[in-house]
Coordinates of C-alpha atoms in Angstrom, one line a residue:
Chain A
X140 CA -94.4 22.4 -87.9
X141 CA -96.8 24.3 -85.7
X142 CA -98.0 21.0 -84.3
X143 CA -94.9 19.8 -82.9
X144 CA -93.5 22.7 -81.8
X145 CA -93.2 21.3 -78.1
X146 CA -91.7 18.0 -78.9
X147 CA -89.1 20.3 -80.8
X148 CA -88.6 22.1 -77.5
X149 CA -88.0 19.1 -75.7
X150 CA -86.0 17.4 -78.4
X151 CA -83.2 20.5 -78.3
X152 CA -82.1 19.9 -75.0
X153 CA -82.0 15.8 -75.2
X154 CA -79.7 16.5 -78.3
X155 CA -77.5 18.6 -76.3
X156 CA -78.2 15.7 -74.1
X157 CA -76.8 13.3 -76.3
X158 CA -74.1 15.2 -77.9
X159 CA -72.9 15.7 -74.0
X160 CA -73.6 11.3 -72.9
X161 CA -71.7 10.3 -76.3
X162 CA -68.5 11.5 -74.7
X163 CA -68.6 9.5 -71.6
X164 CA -69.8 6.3 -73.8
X165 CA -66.8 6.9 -75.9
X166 CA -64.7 7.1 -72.8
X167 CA -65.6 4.5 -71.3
X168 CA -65.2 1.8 -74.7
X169 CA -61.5 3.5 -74.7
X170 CA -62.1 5.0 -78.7
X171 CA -60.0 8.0 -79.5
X172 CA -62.9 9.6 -80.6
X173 CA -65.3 12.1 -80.1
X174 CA -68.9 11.6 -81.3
X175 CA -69.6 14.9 -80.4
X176 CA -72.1 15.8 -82.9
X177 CA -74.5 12.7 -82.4
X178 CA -77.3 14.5 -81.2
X179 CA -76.8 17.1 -83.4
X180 CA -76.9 14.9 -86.4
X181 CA -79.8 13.1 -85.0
X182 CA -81.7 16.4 -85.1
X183 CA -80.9 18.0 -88.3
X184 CA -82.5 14.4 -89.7
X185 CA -85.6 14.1 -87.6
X186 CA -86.0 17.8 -87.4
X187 CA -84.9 19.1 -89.9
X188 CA -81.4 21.7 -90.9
X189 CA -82.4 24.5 -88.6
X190 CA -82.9 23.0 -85.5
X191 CA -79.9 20.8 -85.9
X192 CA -78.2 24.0 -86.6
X193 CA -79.4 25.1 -83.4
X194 CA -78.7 21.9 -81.3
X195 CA -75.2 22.7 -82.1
X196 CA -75.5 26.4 -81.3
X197 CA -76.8 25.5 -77.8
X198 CA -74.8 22.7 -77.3
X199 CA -71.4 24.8 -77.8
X200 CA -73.3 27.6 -75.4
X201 CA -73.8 25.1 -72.7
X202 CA -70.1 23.7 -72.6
X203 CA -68.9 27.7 -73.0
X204 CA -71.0 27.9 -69.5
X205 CA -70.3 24.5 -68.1
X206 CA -66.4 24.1 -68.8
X207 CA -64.7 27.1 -70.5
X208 CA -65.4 29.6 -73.2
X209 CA -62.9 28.6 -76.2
X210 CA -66.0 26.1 -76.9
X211 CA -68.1 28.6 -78.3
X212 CA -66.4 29.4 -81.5
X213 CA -66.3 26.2 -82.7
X214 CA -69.8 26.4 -82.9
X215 CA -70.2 26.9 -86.3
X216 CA -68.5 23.7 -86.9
X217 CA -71.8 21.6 -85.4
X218 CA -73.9 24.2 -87.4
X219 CA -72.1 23.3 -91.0
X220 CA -72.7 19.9 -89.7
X221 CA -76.1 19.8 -89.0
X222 CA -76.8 21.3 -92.7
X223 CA -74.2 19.3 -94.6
X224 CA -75.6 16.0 -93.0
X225 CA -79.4 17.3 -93.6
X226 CA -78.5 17.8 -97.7
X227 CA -76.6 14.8 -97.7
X228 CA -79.9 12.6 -96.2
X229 CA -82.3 15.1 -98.3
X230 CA -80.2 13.8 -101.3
X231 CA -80.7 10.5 -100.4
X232 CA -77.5 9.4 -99.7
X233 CA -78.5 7.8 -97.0
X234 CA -79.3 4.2 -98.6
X235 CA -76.6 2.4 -98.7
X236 CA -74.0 1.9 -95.8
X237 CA -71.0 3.3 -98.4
X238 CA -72.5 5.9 -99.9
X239 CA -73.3 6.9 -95.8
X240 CA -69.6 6.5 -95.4
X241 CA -68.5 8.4 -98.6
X242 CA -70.6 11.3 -96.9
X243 CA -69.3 11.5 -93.3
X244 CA -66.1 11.4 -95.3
X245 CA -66.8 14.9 -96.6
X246 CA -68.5 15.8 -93.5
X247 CA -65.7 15.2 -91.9
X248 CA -62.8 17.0 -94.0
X249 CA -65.3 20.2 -94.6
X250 CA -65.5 20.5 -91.1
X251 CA -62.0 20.0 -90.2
X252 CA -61.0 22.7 -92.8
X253 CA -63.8 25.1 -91.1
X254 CA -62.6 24.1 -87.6
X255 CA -58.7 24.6 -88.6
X256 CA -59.6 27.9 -89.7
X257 CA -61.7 29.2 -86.9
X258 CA -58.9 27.3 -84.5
X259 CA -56.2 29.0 -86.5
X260 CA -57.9 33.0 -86.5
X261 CA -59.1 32.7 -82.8
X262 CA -56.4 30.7 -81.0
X263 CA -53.5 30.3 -82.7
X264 CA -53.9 27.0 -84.2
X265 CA -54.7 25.5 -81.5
X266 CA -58.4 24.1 -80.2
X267 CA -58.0 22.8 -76.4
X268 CA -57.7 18.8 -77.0
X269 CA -55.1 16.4 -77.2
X270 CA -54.4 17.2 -80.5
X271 CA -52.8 20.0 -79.7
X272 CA -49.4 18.7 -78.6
X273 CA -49.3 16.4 -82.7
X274 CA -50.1 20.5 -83.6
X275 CA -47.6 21.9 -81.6
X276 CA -44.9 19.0 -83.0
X277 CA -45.6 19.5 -86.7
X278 CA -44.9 23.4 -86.4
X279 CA -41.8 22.5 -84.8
X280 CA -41.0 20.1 -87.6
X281 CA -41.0 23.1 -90.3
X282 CA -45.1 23.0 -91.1
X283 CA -46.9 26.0 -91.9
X284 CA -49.1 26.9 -88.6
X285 CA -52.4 26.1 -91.3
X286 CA -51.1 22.8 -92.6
X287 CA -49.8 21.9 -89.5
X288 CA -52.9 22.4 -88.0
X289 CA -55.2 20.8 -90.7
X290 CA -53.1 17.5 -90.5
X291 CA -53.5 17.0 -86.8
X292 CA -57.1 17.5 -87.3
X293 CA -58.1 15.7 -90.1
X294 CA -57.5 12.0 -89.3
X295 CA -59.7 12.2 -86.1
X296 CA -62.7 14.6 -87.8
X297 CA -62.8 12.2 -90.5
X298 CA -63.3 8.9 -88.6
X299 CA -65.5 11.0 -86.4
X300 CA -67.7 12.2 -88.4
X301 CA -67.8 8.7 -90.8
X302 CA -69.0 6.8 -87.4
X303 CA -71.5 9.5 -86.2
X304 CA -73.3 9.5 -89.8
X305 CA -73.4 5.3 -89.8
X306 CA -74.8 5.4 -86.2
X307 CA -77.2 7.5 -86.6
X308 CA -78.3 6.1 -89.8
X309 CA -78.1 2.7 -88.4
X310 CA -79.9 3.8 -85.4
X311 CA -83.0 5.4 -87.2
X312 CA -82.9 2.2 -89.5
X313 CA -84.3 -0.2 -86.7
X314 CA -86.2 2.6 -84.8
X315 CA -89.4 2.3 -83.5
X316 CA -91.7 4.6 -85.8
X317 CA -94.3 5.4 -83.7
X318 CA -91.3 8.2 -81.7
X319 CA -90.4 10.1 -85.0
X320 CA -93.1 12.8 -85.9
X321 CA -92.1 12.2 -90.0
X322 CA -91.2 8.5 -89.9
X323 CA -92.8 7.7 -93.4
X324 CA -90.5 10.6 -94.9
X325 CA -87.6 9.5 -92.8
X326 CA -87.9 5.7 -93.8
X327 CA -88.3 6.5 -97.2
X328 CA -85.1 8.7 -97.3
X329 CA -83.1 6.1 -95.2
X330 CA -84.2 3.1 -97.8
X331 CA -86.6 1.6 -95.3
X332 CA -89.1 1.5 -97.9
X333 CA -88.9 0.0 -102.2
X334 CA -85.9 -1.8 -101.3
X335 CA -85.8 -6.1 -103.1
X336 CA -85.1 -7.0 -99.1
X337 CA -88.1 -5.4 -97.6
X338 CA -90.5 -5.9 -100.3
X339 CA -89.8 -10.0 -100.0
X340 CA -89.9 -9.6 -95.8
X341 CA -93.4 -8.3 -96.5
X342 CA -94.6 -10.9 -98.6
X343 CA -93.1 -13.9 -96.2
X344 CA -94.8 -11.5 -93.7
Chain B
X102 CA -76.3 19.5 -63.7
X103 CA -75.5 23.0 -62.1
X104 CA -73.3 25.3 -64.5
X105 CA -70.2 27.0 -62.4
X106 CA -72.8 29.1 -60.1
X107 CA -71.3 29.7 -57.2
X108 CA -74.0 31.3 -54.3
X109 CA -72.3 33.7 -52.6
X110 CA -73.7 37.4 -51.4
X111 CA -71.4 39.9 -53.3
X112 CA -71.6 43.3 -54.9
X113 CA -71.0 41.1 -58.7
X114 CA -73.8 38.6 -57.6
X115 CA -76.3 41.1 -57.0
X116 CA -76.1 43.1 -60.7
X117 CA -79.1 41.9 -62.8
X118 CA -77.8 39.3 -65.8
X119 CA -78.2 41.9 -68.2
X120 CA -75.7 44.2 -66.8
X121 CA -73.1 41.4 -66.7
X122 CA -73.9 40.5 -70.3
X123 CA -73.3 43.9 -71.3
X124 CA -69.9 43.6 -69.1
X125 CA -69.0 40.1 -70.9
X126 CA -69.7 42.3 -74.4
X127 CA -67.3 45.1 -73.6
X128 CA -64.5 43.2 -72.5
X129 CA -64.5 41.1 -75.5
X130 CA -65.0 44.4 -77.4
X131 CA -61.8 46.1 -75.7
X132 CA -59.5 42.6 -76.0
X133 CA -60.2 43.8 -79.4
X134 CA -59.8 47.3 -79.2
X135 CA -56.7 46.8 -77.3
X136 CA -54.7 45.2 -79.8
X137 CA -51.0 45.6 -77.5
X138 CA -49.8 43.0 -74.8
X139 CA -48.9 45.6 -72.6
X140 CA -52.3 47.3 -72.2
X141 CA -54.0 43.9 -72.6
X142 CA -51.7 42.9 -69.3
X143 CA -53.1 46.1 -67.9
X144 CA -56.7 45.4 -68.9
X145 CA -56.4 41.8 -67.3
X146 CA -54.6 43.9 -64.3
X147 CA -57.6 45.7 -63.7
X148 CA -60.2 42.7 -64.1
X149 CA -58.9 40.8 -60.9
X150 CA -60.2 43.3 -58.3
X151 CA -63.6 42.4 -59.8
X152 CA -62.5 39.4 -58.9
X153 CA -61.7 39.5 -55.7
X154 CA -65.5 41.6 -54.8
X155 CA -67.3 38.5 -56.1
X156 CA -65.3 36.3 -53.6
X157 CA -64.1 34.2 -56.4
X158 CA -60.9 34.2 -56.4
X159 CA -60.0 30.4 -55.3
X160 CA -62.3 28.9 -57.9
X161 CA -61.1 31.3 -60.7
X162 CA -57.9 30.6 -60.5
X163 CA -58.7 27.0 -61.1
X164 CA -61.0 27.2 -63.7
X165 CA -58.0 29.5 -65.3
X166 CA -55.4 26.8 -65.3
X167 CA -56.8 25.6 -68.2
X168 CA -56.7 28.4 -70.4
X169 CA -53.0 29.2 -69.2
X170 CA -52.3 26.0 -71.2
X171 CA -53.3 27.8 -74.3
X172 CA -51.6 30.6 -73.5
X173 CA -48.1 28.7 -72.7
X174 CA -48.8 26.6 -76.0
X175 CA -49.2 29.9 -78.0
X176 CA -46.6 31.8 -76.5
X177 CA -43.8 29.4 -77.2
X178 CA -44.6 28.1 -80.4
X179 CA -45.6 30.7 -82.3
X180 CA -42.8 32.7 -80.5
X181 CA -40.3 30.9 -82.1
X182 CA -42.0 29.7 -85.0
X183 CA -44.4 32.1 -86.6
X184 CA -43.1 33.6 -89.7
X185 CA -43.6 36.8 -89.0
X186 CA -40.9 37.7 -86.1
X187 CA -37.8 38.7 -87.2
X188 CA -35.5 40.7 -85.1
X189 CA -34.7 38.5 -82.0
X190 CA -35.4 39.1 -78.7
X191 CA -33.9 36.1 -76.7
X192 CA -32.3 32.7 -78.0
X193 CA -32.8 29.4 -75.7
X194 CA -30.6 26.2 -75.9
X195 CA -30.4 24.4 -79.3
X196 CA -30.5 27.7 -81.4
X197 CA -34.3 28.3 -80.4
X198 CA -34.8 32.2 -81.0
X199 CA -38.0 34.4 -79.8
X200 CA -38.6 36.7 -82.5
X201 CA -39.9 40.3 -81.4
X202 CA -43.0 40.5 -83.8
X203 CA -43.8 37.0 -83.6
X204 CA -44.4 37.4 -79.7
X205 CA -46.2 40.2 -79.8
X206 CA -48.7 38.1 -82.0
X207 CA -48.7 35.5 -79.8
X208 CA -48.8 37.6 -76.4
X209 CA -51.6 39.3 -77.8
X210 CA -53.9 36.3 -78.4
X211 CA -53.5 34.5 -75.3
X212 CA -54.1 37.6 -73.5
X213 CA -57.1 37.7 -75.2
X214 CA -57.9 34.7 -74.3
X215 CA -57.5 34.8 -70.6
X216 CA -59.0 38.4 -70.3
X217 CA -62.0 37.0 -72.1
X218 CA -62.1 33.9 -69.9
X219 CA -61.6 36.3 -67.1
X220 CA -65.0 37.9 -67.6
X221 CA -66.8 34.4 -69.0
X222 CA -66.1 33.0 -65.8
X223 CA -66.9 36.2 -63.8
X224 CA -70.5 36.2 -65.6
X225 CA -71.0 32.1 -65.5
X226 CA -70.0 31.8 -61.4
X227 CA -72.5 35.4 -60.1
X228 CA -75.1 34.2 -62.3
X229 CA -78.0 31.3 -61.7
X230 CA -78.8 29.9 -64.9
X231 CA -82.6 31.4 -64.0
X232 CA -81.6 34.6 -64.1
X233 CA -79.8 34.1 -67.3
X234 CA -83.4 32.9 -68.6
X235 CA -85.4 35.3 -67.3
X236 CA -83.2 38.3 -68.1
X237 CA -82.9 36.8 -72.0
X238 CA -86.7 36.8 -72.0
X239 CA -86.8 40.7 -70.3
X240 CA -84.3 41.1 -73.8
X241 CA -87.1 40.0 -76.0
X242 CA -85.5 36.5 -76.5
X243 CA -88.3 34.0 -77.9
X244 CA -89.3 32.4 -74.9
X245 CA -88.6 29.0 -76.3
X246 CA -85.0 29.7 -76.7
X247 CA -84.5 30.4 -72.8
X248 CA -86.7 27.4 -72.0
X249 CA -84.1 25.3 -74.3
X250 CA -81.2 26.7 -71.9
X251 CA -82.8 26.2 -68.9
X252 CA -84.0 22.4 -69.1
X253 CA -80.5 21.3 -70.6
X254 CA -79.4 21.7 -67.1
X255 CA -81.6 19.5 -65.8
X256 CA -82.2 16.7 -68.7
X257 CA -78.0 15.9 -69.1
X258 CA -78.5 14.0 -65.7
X259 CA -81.0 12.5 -66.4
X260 CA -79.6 11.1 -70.1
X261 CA -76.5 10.5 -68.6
X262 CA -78.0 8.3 -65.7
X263 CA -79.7 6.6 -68.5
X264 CA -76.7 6.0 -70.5
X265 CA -74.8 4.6 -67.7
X266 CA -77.8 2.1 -67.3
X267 CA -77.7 0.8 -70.7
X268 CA -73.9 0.8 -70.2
X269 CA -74.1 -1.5 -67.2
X270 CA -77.0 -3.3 -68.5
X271 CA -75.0 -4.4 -72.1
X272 CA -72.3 -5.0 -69.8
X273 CA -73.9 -7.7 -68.2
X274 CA -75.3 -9.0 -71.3
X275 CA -71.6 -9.7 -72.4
X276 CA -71.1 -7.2 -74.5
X277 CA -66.8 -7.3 -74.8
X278 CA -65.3 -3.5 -74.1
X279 CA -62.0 -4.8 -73.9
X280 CA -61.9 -6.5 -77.6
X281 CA -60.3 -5.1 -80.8
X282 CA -61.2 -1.6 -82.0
X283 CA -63.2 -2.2 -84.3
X284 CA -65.4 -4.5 -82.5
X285 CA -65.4 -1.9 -79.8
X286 CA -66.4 0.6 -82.7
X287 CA -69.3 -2.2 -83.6
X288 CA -69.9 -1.9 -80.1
X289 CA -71.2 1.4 -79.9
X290 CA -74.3 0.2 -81.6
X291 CA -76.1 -2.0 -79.2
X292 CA -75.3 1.0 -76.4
X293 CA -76.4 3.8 -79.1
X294 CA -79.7 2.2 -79.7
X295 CA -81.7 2.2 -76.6
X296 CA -79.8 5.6 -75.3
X297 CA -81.8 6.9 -78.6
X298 CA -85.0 5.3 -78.1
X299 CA -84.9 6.2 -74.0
X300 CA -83.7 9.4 -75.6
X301 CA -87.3 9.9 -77.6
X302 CA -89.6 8.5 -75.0
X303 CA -88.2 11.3 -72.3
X304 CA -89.0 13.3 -74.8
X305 CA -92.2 12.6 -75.5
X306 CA -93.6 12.8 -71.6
X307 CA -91.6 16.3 -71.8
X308 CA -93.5 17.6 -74.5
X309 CA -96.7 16.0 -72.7
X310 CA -96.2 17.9 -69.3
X311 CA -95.1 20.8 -71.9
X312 CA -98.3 20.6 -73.4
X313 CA -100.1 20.0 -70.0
X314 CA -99.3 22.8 -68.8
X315 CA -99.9 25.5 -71.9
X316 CA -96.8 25.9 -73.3
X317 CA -97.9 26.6 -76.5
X318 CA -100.1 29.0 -75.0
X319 CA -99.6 32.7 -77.2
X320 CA -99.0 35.5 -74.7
X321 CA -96.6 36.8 -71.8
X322 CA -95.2 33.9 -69.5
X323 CA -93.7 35.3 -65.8
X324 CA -91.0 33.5 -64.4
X325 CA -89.6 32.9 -59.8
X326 CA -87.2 34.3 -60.2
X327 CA -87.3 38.3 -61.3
X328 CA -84.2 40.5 -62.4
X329 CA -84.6 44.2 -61.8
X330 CA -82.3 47.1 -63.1
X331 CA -81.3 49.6 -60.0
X332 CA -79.0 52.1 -59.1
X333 CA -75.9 50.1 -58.8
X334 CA -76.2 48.8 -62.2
X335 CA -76.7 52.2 -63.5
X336 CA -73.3 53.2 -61.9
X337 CA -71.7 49.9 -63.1
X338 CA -73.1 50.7 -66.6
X339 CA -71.6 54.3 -66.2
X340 CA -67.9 53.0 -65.1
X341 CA -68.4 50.7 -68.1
X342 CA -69.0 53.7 -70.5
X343 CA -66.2 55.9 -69.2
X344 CA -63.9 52.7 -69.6
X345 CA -64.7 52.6 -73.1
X346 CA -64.6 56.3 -74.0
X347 CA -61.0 56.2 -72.1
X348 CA -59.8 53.1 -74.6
X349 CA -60.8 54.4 -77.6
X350 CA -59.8 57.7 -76.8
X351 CA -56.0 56.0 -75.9
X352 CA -56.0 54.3 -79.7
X353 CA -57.0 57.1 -81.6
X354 CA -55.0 60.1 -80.2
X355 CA -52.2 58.0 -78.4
X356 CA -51.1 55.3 -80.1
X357 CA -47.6 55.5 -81.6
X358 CA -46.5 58.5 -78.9
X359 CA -46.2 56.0 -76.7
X360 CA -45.0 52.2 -75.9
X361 CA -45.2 50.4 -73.3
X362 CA -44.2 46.7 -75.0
X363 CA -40.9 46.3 -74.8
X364 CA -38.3 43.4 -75.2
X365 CA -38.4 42.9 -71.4
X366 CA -42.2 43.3 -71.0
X367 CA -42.5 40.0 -73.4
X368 CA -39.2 38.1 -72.2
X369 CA -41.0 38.2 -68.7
X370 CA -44.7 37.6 -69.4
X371 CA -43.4 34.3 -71.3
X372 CA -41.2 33.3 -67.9
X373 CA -43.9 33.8 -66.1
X374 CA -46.7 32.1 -67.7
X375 CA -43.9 28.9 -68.1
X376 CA -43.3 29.5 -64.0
X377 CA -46.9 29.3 -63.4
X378 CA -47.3 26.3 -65.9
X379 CA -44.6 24.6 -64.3
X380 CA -46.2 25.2 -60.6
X381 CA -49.4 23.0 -61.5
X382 CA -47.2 20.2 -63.3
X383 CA -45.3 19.9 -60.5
X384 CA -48.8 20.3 -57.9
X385 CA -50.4 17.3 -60.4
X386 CA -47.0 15.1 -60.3
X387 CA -47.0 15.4 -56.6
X388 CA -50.7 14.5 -56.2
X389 CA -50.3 11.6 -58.4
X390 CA -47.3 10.8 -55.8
X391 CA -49.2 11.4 -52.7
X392 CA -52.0 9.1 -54.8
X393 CA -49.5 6.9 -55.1
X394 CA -48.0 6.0 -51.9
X395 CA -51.1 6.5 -50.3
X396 CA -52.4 3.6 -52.4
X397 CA -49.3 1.2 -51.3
X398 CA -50.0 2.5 -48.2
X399 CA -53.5 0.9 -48.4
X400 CA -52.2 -2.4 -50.3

């Protein structure tokens, strides 16, 4: 780890980076989305669970700095993202597209019930998006402020979270190798590698 | 990318980052401590002159409008909807009532929320993100932590210039943004891909130039721009201290002998913050007007 502690350094902030760009990509392809923990994904892979973990702790400082401060709570969101993804790709679940989507599934509706609760103890059930207003409705409706809050959130984490895991994984599958410091580990864990397809691409090769 | 720093020449700006840390610490301690909408009110009360001695009043109040959105969300729906309320305070067309407890709940967390954002923003506009550094490093921070704060600023630009490259460069090689979702989903490959790899290279030549110049290096690193602790810091530290004593001293031997929330104090807050809320729809439909007509003007 020693030897790449710079590129580490450097990677951080382009995660933050990317976690910040992936908005305004999203925005501009008109997708009711997020992708707000790309980066942060990206990390926890390529450099392992803590500094994912730490992408997202930086990321959510830098928006409490840049835009406003109800950011920073939802921090620990990105943070049980960046480990949930990292066990999910150490478990090697990350070799075939379905069982990718089967795990942003549970990505997803872990971290909507750890965001509903944080959203529901620091702000009232609310978390500063659009959201808010299908929140506001359902309590209205005769919801529990909890339920009410889960439901509005869970559609959108979901799909959210499915996308950003298949991305990324799609992503690293055609990535260049000489940029990722552990490539042979990574395209081992990603099924680069001892898969019928590759094996006969060699051969023709 | 600059964070909100605004360079003015004010008693605030001139505090070293550490003492304003300390400041952002204690009000989020006291929101806590004070656990009343009234004396909340008056803690939020008291935060504006600081305010208005950092000259920041104008972009403040903007930067507020947002978090008064919480506040009006809050107020009104768990006013009349949280479980908790039960004698009535006020009843609103349709058989809507506020509920006594229930606002009290509510009233207290958005207060919380704008006295917090109060000092967040008071810390974030008097304070270069350099100072910030170089005060977490004075704080024993790992030096690689404040390094990671710092170049964030400055590599978002440049990734987002990068993105809007590839953006325009897909563009032109046809690639449909106007098609069905879930090609537009499928789209978000072909612009992912080289954002990542343009991502990794950048990276690389960082950690190059990182490496160039010693970063690794073990020992003390010094830093432009230098925060000292003086005098007025001391006295700010002081009032900070007395504050504190004063609060606590208020919960433990005064609570109960007194209250200050009453059913007027709440019906009024909640007027108010729907007043204010109401001003900036009415200054955003109006701009959207003058947009508007300006633009048939121009047609």
């Amino acid at each position: 780890m020693k030897k790449h502690s710079s590129f580490i350094i450097a990677m951080i902030p382009a995660g933050i980076a990317l976690n910040w760009v992936a908005n305004s990509i999203v925005e501009m392809l008109k997708l009711p989305l997020f992708l707000n923990n790309i980066g942060t994904v990206l990390n926890a892979i390529v450099l392992g669970p803590v500094w994912g973990a730490a992408t997202a702790l930086m990321t959510n400082v830098i928006l409490a700095l840049i835009v406003r401060w109800t950011y920073l709570p939802f921090a620990l969101v990105g943070m049980f993202v960046a480990f949930l993804a990292y066990f999910f790709y150490k478990k090697g679940w990350f070799k075939k597209t379905w069982k990718v989507l089967a795990a942003g599934a549970i990505v997803g509706l872990l971290a909507s019930v750890l965001s509903t609760v944080i959203s529901v103890y620091a702000f009232g059930g609310f978390s500063g998006h659009t959201v808010d207003v299908l929140t506001a409705g359902m309590i209205a409706s005769g919801q529990e402020i909890f339920n009410a809050a889960f439901i509005a959130n869970i559609p959108g984490t979901v799909a959210d979270k499915v996308l950003t895991l298949w991305i990324v994984w799609v992503i690293l599958k055609s990535f260049p190798v000489r940029f990722l410091p552990n490539a042979k580990d990574i395209r081992e864990k990603i099924g680069m590698t001892n898969t019928k397809k590759n094996k006969e691409k060699k051969i023709s090769a | 990318m600059n964070s909100l720093y605004m360079p003015k020449d004010s008693f605030i700006h001139n505090l070293d980052p550490r003492t304003k840390m300390i400041f952002v610490a204690f009000v989020v301690l006291s929101s806590f401590i004070l656990n009343d909408p009234a004396l909340q009110l008056l803690f939020l009360a008291s935060l504006f002159p600081l305010v208005v001695a950092a000259k920041l009043v104008k972009p403040y109040l903007i930067s507020m409008q947002f978090l008064l959105l919480f506040a009006v969300l809050i107020m009104t729906v768990h006013g009349i909807y949280n479980p908790i309320g039960v004698t009535p305070v006020f009843e609103i067309f349709g058989g809507l009532t506020f509920k006594y407890e229930s606002m009290v709940y509510a009233s207290v967390m958005s207060f919380r929320i704008l006295v917090i954002g109060t000092a967040a923003v008071l810390f974030v506009m008097s304070t270069h993100p350099s100072d910030m550094a170089s005060a977490l490093v004075k704080w024993k921070v790992p030096h690689s932590f404040a390094f990671i704060l710092l170049s964030t600023f400055q590599i978002i630009p440049i990734i987002a210039r990068e993105a809007k490259i590839v953006m325009e460069a897909q563009q032109a090689r046809c690639l449909d943004v106007k098609g069905s979702l879930i090609q537009r989903v499928k789209n978000l490959i072909p612009i992912f891909a080289p954002l990542f790899i343009i991502t990794f290279m950048k990276v690389h030549q960082l950690s190059y130039v990182l490496e160039c110049r010693a970063f690794s290096r073990e020992g003390t690193k010094t830093s432009l721009r230098d925060t000292k602790i003086g005098s007025k810091d001391y006295a700010f530290l002081l009032g900070i201290v007395v504050f504190l004593t004063f609060e606590i001293y208020l919960q433990i031997f005064l609570s109960g002998s007194f209250n200050l929330t009453t059913n007027g104090l709440l019906t009024y807050s909640l007027i108010g913050t729907w007043a204010v809320f109401a001003l900036m729809i009415a200054k955003f439909v109006i701009k959207r007007v003058q947009g508007f007509v300006g633009g048939m003007a121009d047609a």
